[in-house]
Tab-separated table of C-alpha atoms (C1' of nucleotides) in Angstrom:
chain	number	residue	atom	x	y	z
A	1	MET	CA	48.768	95.328	91.498
A	2	ILE	CA	49.240	93.518	94.761
A	3	LYS	CA	47.969	95.534	97.687
A	4	SER	CA	49.937	94.006	100.500
A	5	ILE	CA	52.075	90.969	100.900
A	6	GLU	CA	52.718	91.390	104.563
A	7	ASN	CA	53.373	88.390	106.754
A	8	LEU	CA	52.818	85.749	104.116
A	9	SER	CA	54.153	82.237	104.400
A	10	TYR	CA	56.423	81.195	101.593
A	11	GLU	CA	53.662	79.147	100.015
A	12	GLU	CA	51.318	82.113	99.986
A	13	LEU	CA	54.010	84.348	98.621
A	14	LEU	CA	54.821	81.888	95.865
A	15	GLU	CA	51.145	81.680	95.005
A	16	LYS	CA	50.940	85.475	94.699
A	17	PHE	CA	53.985	85.385	92.488
A	18	LYS	CA	52.493	82.767	90.182
A	19	VAL	CA	49.257	84.671	89.868
A	20	LEU	CA	51.177	87.801	89.052
A	21	LEU	CA	53.212	86.032	86.404
A	22	LYS	CA	50.170	84.565	84.779
A	23	ALA	CA	48.391	87.910	84.784
A	24	ASN	CA	51.279	89.402	82.835
A	25	ASN	CA	51.821	86.524	80.443
A	26	LEU	CA	55.119	85.760	82.070
A	27	LYS	CA	56.483	82.332	82.792
A	28	TYR	CA	57.173	80.585	86.029
A	29	THR	CA	60.802	79.533	85.809
A	30	THR	CA	63.187	77.761	88.124
A	31	GLN	CA	65.472	80.779	88.249
A	32	ARG	CA	62.697	83.137	89.267
A	33	GLU	CA	61.646	80.787	92.005
A	34	ALA	CA	65.209	80.354	93.243
A	35	ILE	CA	65.603	84.104	93.546
A	36	LEU	CA	62.302	84.543	95.371
A	37	LYS	CA	63.082	81.697	97.762
A	38	THR	CA	66.552	83.021	98.498
A	39	LEU	CA	65.119	86.422	99.308
A	40	TYR	CA	62.504	84.830	101.526
A	41	ASP	CA	65.013	82.698	103.420
A	42	HIS	CA	67.328	85.607	104.115
A	43	PRO	CA	65.462	88.625	105.449
A	44	ASP	CA	68.468	90.824	104.787
A	45	HIS	CA	69.146	93.710	102.463
A	46	PHE	CA	70.854	92.560	99.315
A	47	THR	CA	72.748	94.214	96.554
A	48	PRO	CA	72.047	92.469	93.231
A	49	GLU	CA	75.628	91.221	93.365
A	50	ASN	CA	75.216	89.712	96.861
A	51	LEU	CA	71.996	88.041	95.950
A	52	TYR	CA	73.488	86.704	92.746
A	53	MET	CA	76.301	85.045	94.671
A	54	LEU	CA	73.963	83.573	97.247
A	55	VAL	CA	71.691	82.133	94.573
A	56	LYS	CA	74.665	80.584	92.817
A	57	GLU	CA	75.741	79.061	96.101
A	58	ASN	CA	72.320	77.667	96.999
A	59	TYR	CA	71.420	76.501	93.506
A	60	PRO	CA	74.734	75.752	91.810
A	61	ASP	CA	73.121	73.595	89.136
A	62	LEU	CA	70.925	76.418	87.872
A	63	ASN	CA	73.878	78.481	86.738
A	64	THR	CA	71.814	81.629	87.147
A	65	GLY	CA	73.223	84.743	85.492
A	66	ILE	CA	73.449	88.110	87.162
A	67	THR	CA	71.321	89.443	84.317
A	68	THR	CA	68.460	87.306	85.515
A	69	VAL	CA	68.895	88.512	89.074
A	70	TYR	CA	68.621	92.105	87.907
A	71	ARG	CA	65.633	91.338	85.716
A	72	THR	CA	63.848	89.451	88.480
A	73	LEU	CA	64.539	92.120	91.095
A	74	ASN	CA	63.119	94.756	88.800
A	75	LEU	CA	60.103	92.580	88.152
A	76	LEU	CA	59.556	92.075	91.883
A	77	GLU	CA	59.981	95.727	92.615
A	78	GLU	CA	57.601	96.851	89.886
A	79	ASN	CA	54.993	94.568	91.378
A	80	ASN	CA	55.592	95.633	94.955
A	81	ILE	CA	56.883	92.294	96.104
A	82	ALA	CA	60.308	93.706	96.782
A	83	THR	CA	61.497	97.186	97.647
A	84	SER	CA	64.856	98.810	97.309
A	85	ILE	CA	66.757	101.488	99.105
A	86	SER	CA	69.563	103.321	97.410
A	87	PHE	CA	73.018	104.175	98.612
A	88	GLY	CA	74.171	106.988	96.387
A	89	SER	CA	76.653	105.801	93.830
A	90	ALA	CA	77.162	102.627	95.850
A	91	GLY	CA	74.047	101.137	94.250
A	92	LYS	CA	70.836	99.700	95.609
A	93	LYS	CA	69.868	97.141	98.201
A	94	PHE	CA	66.710	95.073	97.913
A	95	GLU	CA	64.518	93.300	100.402
A	96	LEU	CA	61.248	91.406	100.191
A	97	GLY	CA	58.221	93.519	101.011
A	98	ASN	CA	56.609	90.810	103.115
A	99	LYS	CA	57.153	92.658	106.341
A	100	PRO	CA	55.052	95.479	107.719
A	101	HIS	CA	56.125	98.861	106.419
A	102	HIS	CA	59.259	100.151	108.034
A	103	ASP	CA	62.117	102.550	107.503
A	104	HIS	CA	65.848	102.223	107.984
A	105	LEU	CA	68.543	103.363	110.357
A	106	ILE	CA	71.917	102.944	108.698
A	107	CYS	CA	75.312	102.914	110.367
A	108	GLU	CA	77.802	104.957	108.369
A	109	GLU	CA	80.663	103.087	109.970
A	110	CYS	CA	79.833	99.430	109.462
A	111	GLY	CA	76.919	99.640	107.017
A	112	ASP	CA	74.602	97.839	109.413
A	113	ILE	CA	70.910	98.402	108.803
A	114	VAL	CA	68.282	98.518	111.568
A	115	GLU	CA	64.595	98.579	110.732
A	116	PHE	CA	62.009	100.597	112.602
A	117	GLU	CA	58.368	101.563	112.345
A	118	ASN	CA	56.709	104.781	113.356
A	119	ASP	CA	53.077	105.547	112.749
A	120	GLU	CA	53.305	109.170	113.741
A	121	ILE	CA	55.850	109.885	111.040
A	122	GLU	CA	53.687	108.117	108.478
A	123	LYS	CA	50.773	110.319	109.421
A	124	LEU	CA	52.832	113.471	109.202
A	125	GLN	CA	54.025	112.446	105.775
A	126	ASP	CA	50.468	112.067	104.553
A	127	LYS	CA	49.669	115.489	105.907
A	128	ILE	CA	52.620	117.086	104.135
A	129	ALA	CA	51.753	115.436	100.857
A	130	LYS	CA	48.213	116.705	101.113
A	131	MET	CA	49.416	120.236	101.799
A	132	HIS	CA	51.373	120.195	98.554
A	133	ASP	CA	48.643	118.520	96.512
A	134	PHE	CA	50.731	115.431	95.957
A	135	LYS	CA	49.171	112.029	95.638
A	136	LEU	CA	51.632	109.985	97.679
A	137	THR	CA	52.715	106.679	96.176
A	138	ASN	CA	55.755	105.851	98.186
A	139	HIS	CA	58.341	107.187	100.523
A	140	LEU	CA	61.853	106.696	101.650
A	141	MET	CA	63.242	107.571	105.022
A	142	GLN	CA	66.742	106.723	106.007
A	143	LEU	CA	68.460	107.904	109.138
A	144	TYR	CA	72.239	107.859	109.017
A	145	GLY	CA	74.393	107.676	112.079
A	146	ILE	CA	76.862	105.676	114.084
A	147	CYS	CA	75.531	102.562	115.765
A	148	LYS	CA	76.152	101.608	119.380
A	149	LYS	CA	78.883	99.129	118.461
A	150	CYS	CA	80.838	101.555	116.314
A	151	GLN	CA	80.703	104.350	118.885
A	152	ASP	CA	83.108	102.438	121.122
B	1	MET	CA	84.190	121.228	109.764
B	2	ILE	CA	81.661	123.916	109.024
B	3	LYS	CA	78.739	123.861	111.419
B	4	SER	CA	76.140	125.652	109.378
B	5	ILE	CA	76.153	127.676	106.221
B	6	GLU	CA	72.531	128.640	106.304
B	7	ASN	CA	71.382	131.893	104.733
B	8	LEU	CA	74.799	133.173	103.785
B	9	SER	CA	75.316	135.813	101.136
B	10	TYR	CA	77.511	134.746	98.277
B	11	GLU	CA	80.419	136.744	99.662
B	12	GLU	CA	80.138	135.020	103.016
B	13	LEU	CA	79.849	131.651	101.382
B	14	LEU	CA	82.901	132.303	99.254
B	15	GLU	CA	84.812	133.360	102.328
B	16	LYS	CA	83.884	130.096	104.080
B	17	PHE	CA	85.014	128.224	101.031
B	18	LYS	CA	88.379	129.962	100.942
B	19	VAL	CA	88.981	129.320	104.621
B	20	LEU	CA	88.108	125.705	104.106
B	21	LEU	CA	90.473	125.399	101.178
B	22	LYS	CA	93.323	126.978	103.081
B	23	ALA	CA	92.733	124.759	106.079
B	24	ASN	CA	93.158	121.718	103.860
B	25	ASN	CA	96.088	122.959	101.835
B	26	LEU	CA	93.910	123.170	98.772
B	27	LYS	CA	94.003	125.902	96.205
B	28	TYR	CA	91.475	128.488	95.279
B	29	THR	CA	90.940	128.064	91.560
B	30	THR	CA	88.767	129.729	88.986
B	31	GLN	CA	86.983	126.471	88.236
B	32	ARG	CA	86.114	125.843	91.854
B	33	GLU	CA	84.725	129.324	92.158
B	34	ALA	CA	82.722	128.997	88.946
B	35	ILE	CA	81.106	125.825	90.233
B	36	LEU	CA	80.273	127.326	93.620
B	37	LYS	CA	78.847	130.463	92.023
B	38	THR	CA	76.739	128.479	89.588
B	39	LEU	CA	75.309	126.429	92.425
B	40	TYR	CA	74.600	129.594	94.376
B	41	ASP	CA	72.875	131.345	91.482
B	42	HIS	CA	70.616	128.403	90.726
B	43	PRO	CA	68.960	127.046	93.851
B	44	ASP	CA	67.964	123.897	92.022
B	45	HIS	CA	68.898	120.267	92.328
B	46	PHE	CA	71.625	119.318	89.927
B	47	THR	CA	73.004	116.136	88.579
B	48	PRO	CA	76.755	116.450	88.016
B	49	GLU	CA	75.999	116.338	84.300
B	50	ASN	CA	73.467	119.216	84.475
B	51	LEU	CA	75.779	121.350	86.523
B	52	TYR	CA	78.655	120.630	84.171
B	53	MET	CA	76.650	121.876	81.214
B	54	LEU	CA	75.502	124.975	83.024
B	55	VAL	CA	79.042	125.841	84.079
B	56	LYS	CA	80.249	125.403	80.513
B	57	GLU	CA	77.486	127.695	79.349
B	58	ASN	CA	78.144	130.397	81.928
B	59	TYR	CA	81.916	130.234	81.774
B	60	PRO	CA	82.717	129.029	78.273
B	61	ASP	CA	86.305	130.287	78.432
B	62	LEU	CA	87.149	128.134	81.434
B	63	ASN	CA	86.630	124.940	79.500
B	64	THR	CA	85.811	123.151	82.740
B	65	GLY	CA	85.862	119.359	82.599
B	66	ILE	CA	83.215	117.127	84.058
B	67	THR	CA	85.951	115.543	86.136
B	68	THR	CA	86.422	118.806	87.948
B	69	VAL	CA	82.699	119.118	88.564
B	70	TYR	CA	82.659	115.693	90.200
B	71	ARG	CA	85.745	116.452	92.236
B	72	THR	CA	84.400	119.793	93.391
B	73	LEU	CA	80.974	118.408	94.267
B	74	ASN	CA	82.586	115.704	96.358
B	75	LEU	CA	84.759	118.286	98.038
B	76	LEU	CA	81.742	120.463	98.808
B	77	GLU	CA	79.755	117.551	100.102
B	78	GLU	CA	82.536	116.271	102.329
B	79	ASN	CA	82.704	119.688	103.879
B	80	ASN	CA	78.975	120.102	104.283
B	81	ILE	CA	78.650	122.962	101.854
B	82	ALA	CA	76.573	120.895	99.499
B	83	THR	CA	74.307	117.927	100.043
B	84	SER	CA	73.096	115.262	97.700
B	85	ILE	CA	70.044	113.112	97.370
B	86	SER	CA	70.160	109.903	95.440
B	87	PHE	CA	67.783	108.495	92.883
B	88	GLY	CA	68.511	104.809	92.768
B	89	SER	CA	70.532	103.884	89.747
B	90	ALA	CA	69.611	107.211	88.175
B	91	GLY	CA	72.429	108.867	90.089
B	92	LYS	CA	72.601	111.747	92.513
B	93	LYS	CA	71.407	115.317	92.616
B	94	PHE	CA	73.249	118.013	94.491
B	95	GLU	CA	72.248	121.301	96.024
B	96	LEU	CA	73.996	123.912	98.131
B	97	GLY	CA	73.431	123.495	101.843
B	98	ASN	CA	72.869	127.193	102.402
B	99	LYS	CA	69.180	126.823	103.061
B	100	PRO	CA	67.553	125.739	106.315
B	101	HIS	CA	67.239	121.995	106.594
B	102	HIS	CA	64.464	120.542	104.522
B	103	ASP	CA	63.317	117.347	102.896
B	104	HIS	CA	61.969	116.547	99.456
B	105	LEU	CA	58.708	115.679	97.772
B	106	ILE	CA	59.419	114.185	94.368
B	107	CYS	CA	57.003	113.760	91.479
B	108	GLU	CA	57.416	110.369	89.866
B	109	GLU	CA	55.835	111.648	86.690
B	110	CYS	CA	57.777	114.800	85.841
B	111	GLY	CA	60.695	114.587	88.267
B	112	ASP	CA	59.776	117.881	89.892
B	113	ILE	CA	61.146	118.397	93.386
B	114	VAL	CA	59.355	120.347	96.109
B	115	GLU	CA	61.089	121.188	99.367
B	116	PHE	CA	59.424	121.163	102.749
B	117	GLU	CA	60.324	121.463	106.392
B	118	ASN	CA	58.752	119.757	109.346
B	119	ASP	CA	60.017	120.080	112.873
B	120	GLU	CA	57.810	117.374	114.281
B	121	ILE	CA	59.307	114.782	112.004
B	122	GLU	CA	62.817	115.914	112.894
B	123	LYS	CA	62.008	115.464	116.559
B	124	LEU	CA	60.581	112.019	116.009
B	125	GLN	CA	63.697	111.043	114.111
B	126	ASP	CA	65.898	112.059	117.004
B	127	LYS	CA	63.729	110.020	119.324
B	128	ILE	CA	63.979	106.943	117.144
B	129	ALA	CA	67.734	107.248	116.848
B	130	LYS	CA	68.027	107.498	120.608
B	131	MET	CA	65.892	104.406	121.089
B	132	HIS	CA	68.285	102.415	118.952
B	133	ASP	CA	71.446	103.902	120.454
B	134	PHE	CA	72.420	105.559	117.203
B	135	LYS	CA	74.300	108.817	117.127
B	136	LEU	CA	72.490	110.536	114.281
B	137	THR	CA	74.651	112.318	111.742
B	138	ASN	CA	72.291	112.825	108.887
B	139	HIS	CA	69.038	111.790	107.407
B	140	LEU	CA	67.227	111.469	104.173
B	141	MET	CA	63.510	111.672	103.691
B	142	GLN	CA	61.952	111.629	100.283
B	143	LEU	CA	58.249	111.374	99.593
B	144	TYR	CA	57.351	110.092	96.165
B	145	GLY	CA	54.069	110.796	94.493
B	146	ILE	CA	52.271	112.507	91.663
B	147	CYS	CA	52.188	116.286	91.746
B	148	LYS	CA	49.094	118.395	91.197
B	149	LYS	CA	50.015	119.182	87.588
B	150	CYS	CA	50.596	115.567	86.596
B	151	GLN	CA	47.364	114.353	88.187
B	152	ASP	CA	45.362	116.093	85.481
C	1	DC	C1'	109.795	126.851	92.394
C	2	DT	C1'	106.779	123.341	94.574
C	3	DG	C1'	103.090	120.835	94.711
C	4	DT	C1'	98.149	120.915	93.923
C	5	DG	C1'	94.593	121.250	90.152
C	6	DT	C1'	93.200	120.549	85.599
C	7	DG	C1'	91.458	118.276	81.270
C	8	DC	C1'	91.749	114.412	78.685
C	9	DA	C1'	91.415	109.666	77.916
C	10	DA	C1'	91.169	105.427	79.846
C	11	DA	C1'	89.609	102.602	83.538
C	12	DC	C1'	85.943	101.135	86.509
C	13	DA	C1'	81.585	99.650	88.503
C	14	DT	C1'	76.991	98.927	87.890
C	15	DT	C1'	73.094	98.076	85.127
C	16	DT	C1'	70.834	97.290	80.599
C	17	DT	C1'	70.399	95.365	75.960
C	18	DG	C1'	70.970	92.317	71.656
C	19	DC	C1'	71.107	87.852	70.409
C	20	DA	C1'	70.916	82.830	69.648
C	21	DA	C1'	69.605	78.861	72.036
C	22	DG	C1'	66.485	76.777	75.746
C	23	DC	C1'	62.379	75.683	77.843
C	24	DA	C1'	57.428	76.611	79.814
C	25	DG	C1'	52.839	76.408	78.552
D	1	DC	C1'	55.046	74.760	68.448
D	2	DT	C1'	55.218	79.610	70.001
D	3	DG	C1'	57.255	83.027	72.150
D	4	DC	C1'	58.932	84.322	76.712
D	5	DT	C1'	63.368	83.521	79.275
D	6	DT	C1'	68.004	82.663	79.770
D	7	DG	C1'	73.169	83.421	79.795
D	8	DC	C1'	76.644	85.471	77.502
D	9	DA	C1'	78.967	89.254	75.637
D	10	DA	C1'	78.664	93.799	74.396
D	11	DA	C1'	76.851	98.303	75.230
D	12	DA	C1'	75.437	101.964	78.024
D	13	DT	C1'	75.653	104.766	81.994
D	14	DG	C1'	77.682	107.152	85.786
D	15	DT	C1'	81.861	107.986	88.247
D	16	DT	C1'	86.844	107.684	89.294
D	17	DT	C1'	91.786	107.492	88.186
D	18	DG	C1'	96.487	108.093	85.799
D	19	DC	C1'	99.020	111.272	83.575
D	20	DA	C1'	101.387	115.312	81.694
D	21	DC	C1'	100.905	120.052	81.626
D	22	DA	C1'	99.142	124.440	83.957
D	23	DC	C1'	98.887	127.407	87.560
D	24	DA	C1'	98.233	129.096	92.634
D	25	DG	C1'	100.791	130.240	96.505
DNA sequence: CTGTGTGCAAACATTTTGCAAGCAG
DNA sequence: CTGCTTGCAAAATGTTTGCACACAG
């Protein structure tokens, strides 16, 4: 399990990925690399569908299937290289976990996502988990509202 | 729009519901009441499927369809009588919003959900929203971990 | 009566799986 | 070569919609 992949260059990230693959008897394929690179080049939040289309656009010769995008995203998420946030029945959005930990502010009007960090909240979360005898593995905080632009 | 339905008795809740229905030219039906009552009697977190089965069990003569459960849950959520939390591709869980605001601690092992409240975090959230010029409408905080029981 | 609500079946959207062929190691 | 990986099509899952009949107001 990879502890932290924060602030890595693409080369370092790719190296981590290769090590991970080897450790699990998985193979380093062109499609997997294309997906990782596309995620790295676009620090956005992708639905599998979005990412699939972007990969097809950037690597038309690979003819990557959406199945592979799903499988690779799940692989990346299981190994903490990518994280996802869910949007009810509207599905999930993924992003690379190569940034410092952060949470999300989401505009209900235009779907825009703003990232933020807050140490105090993190600390409070740890405290709460301890109070309930939970061993914290992860957390999800999403604030929903109307962004500046959409308020006008 | 209903401001708050905290700590209502079932009679009060039902009254709110009827007023709401009338205000929207909707009808008060046996199925809608059965669903509301079932939610009220079981302060748990339901998937539409779970709730559907429980309603069928408690009101076998009504022969309620899962379609109606979905439609009613959406109606309740739109009117802030129920709230939902999502579980990635695993769907949504609903609960009545008649309790004070709280967030959720979720066990990744057994799926158990523990509720908690924390004013400090709420305040910090408001502060963050303000900093980013968001008008906050809602928020979602879920802490994932392993509960006491599953750690053994 | 009128028009909304209902259950059913079918449609949909999203994600996963089975399979035969392809390719990395 | 071996067996993991791929793309396709099909299946599975979760949710919504069209429709004819039922029922609340």
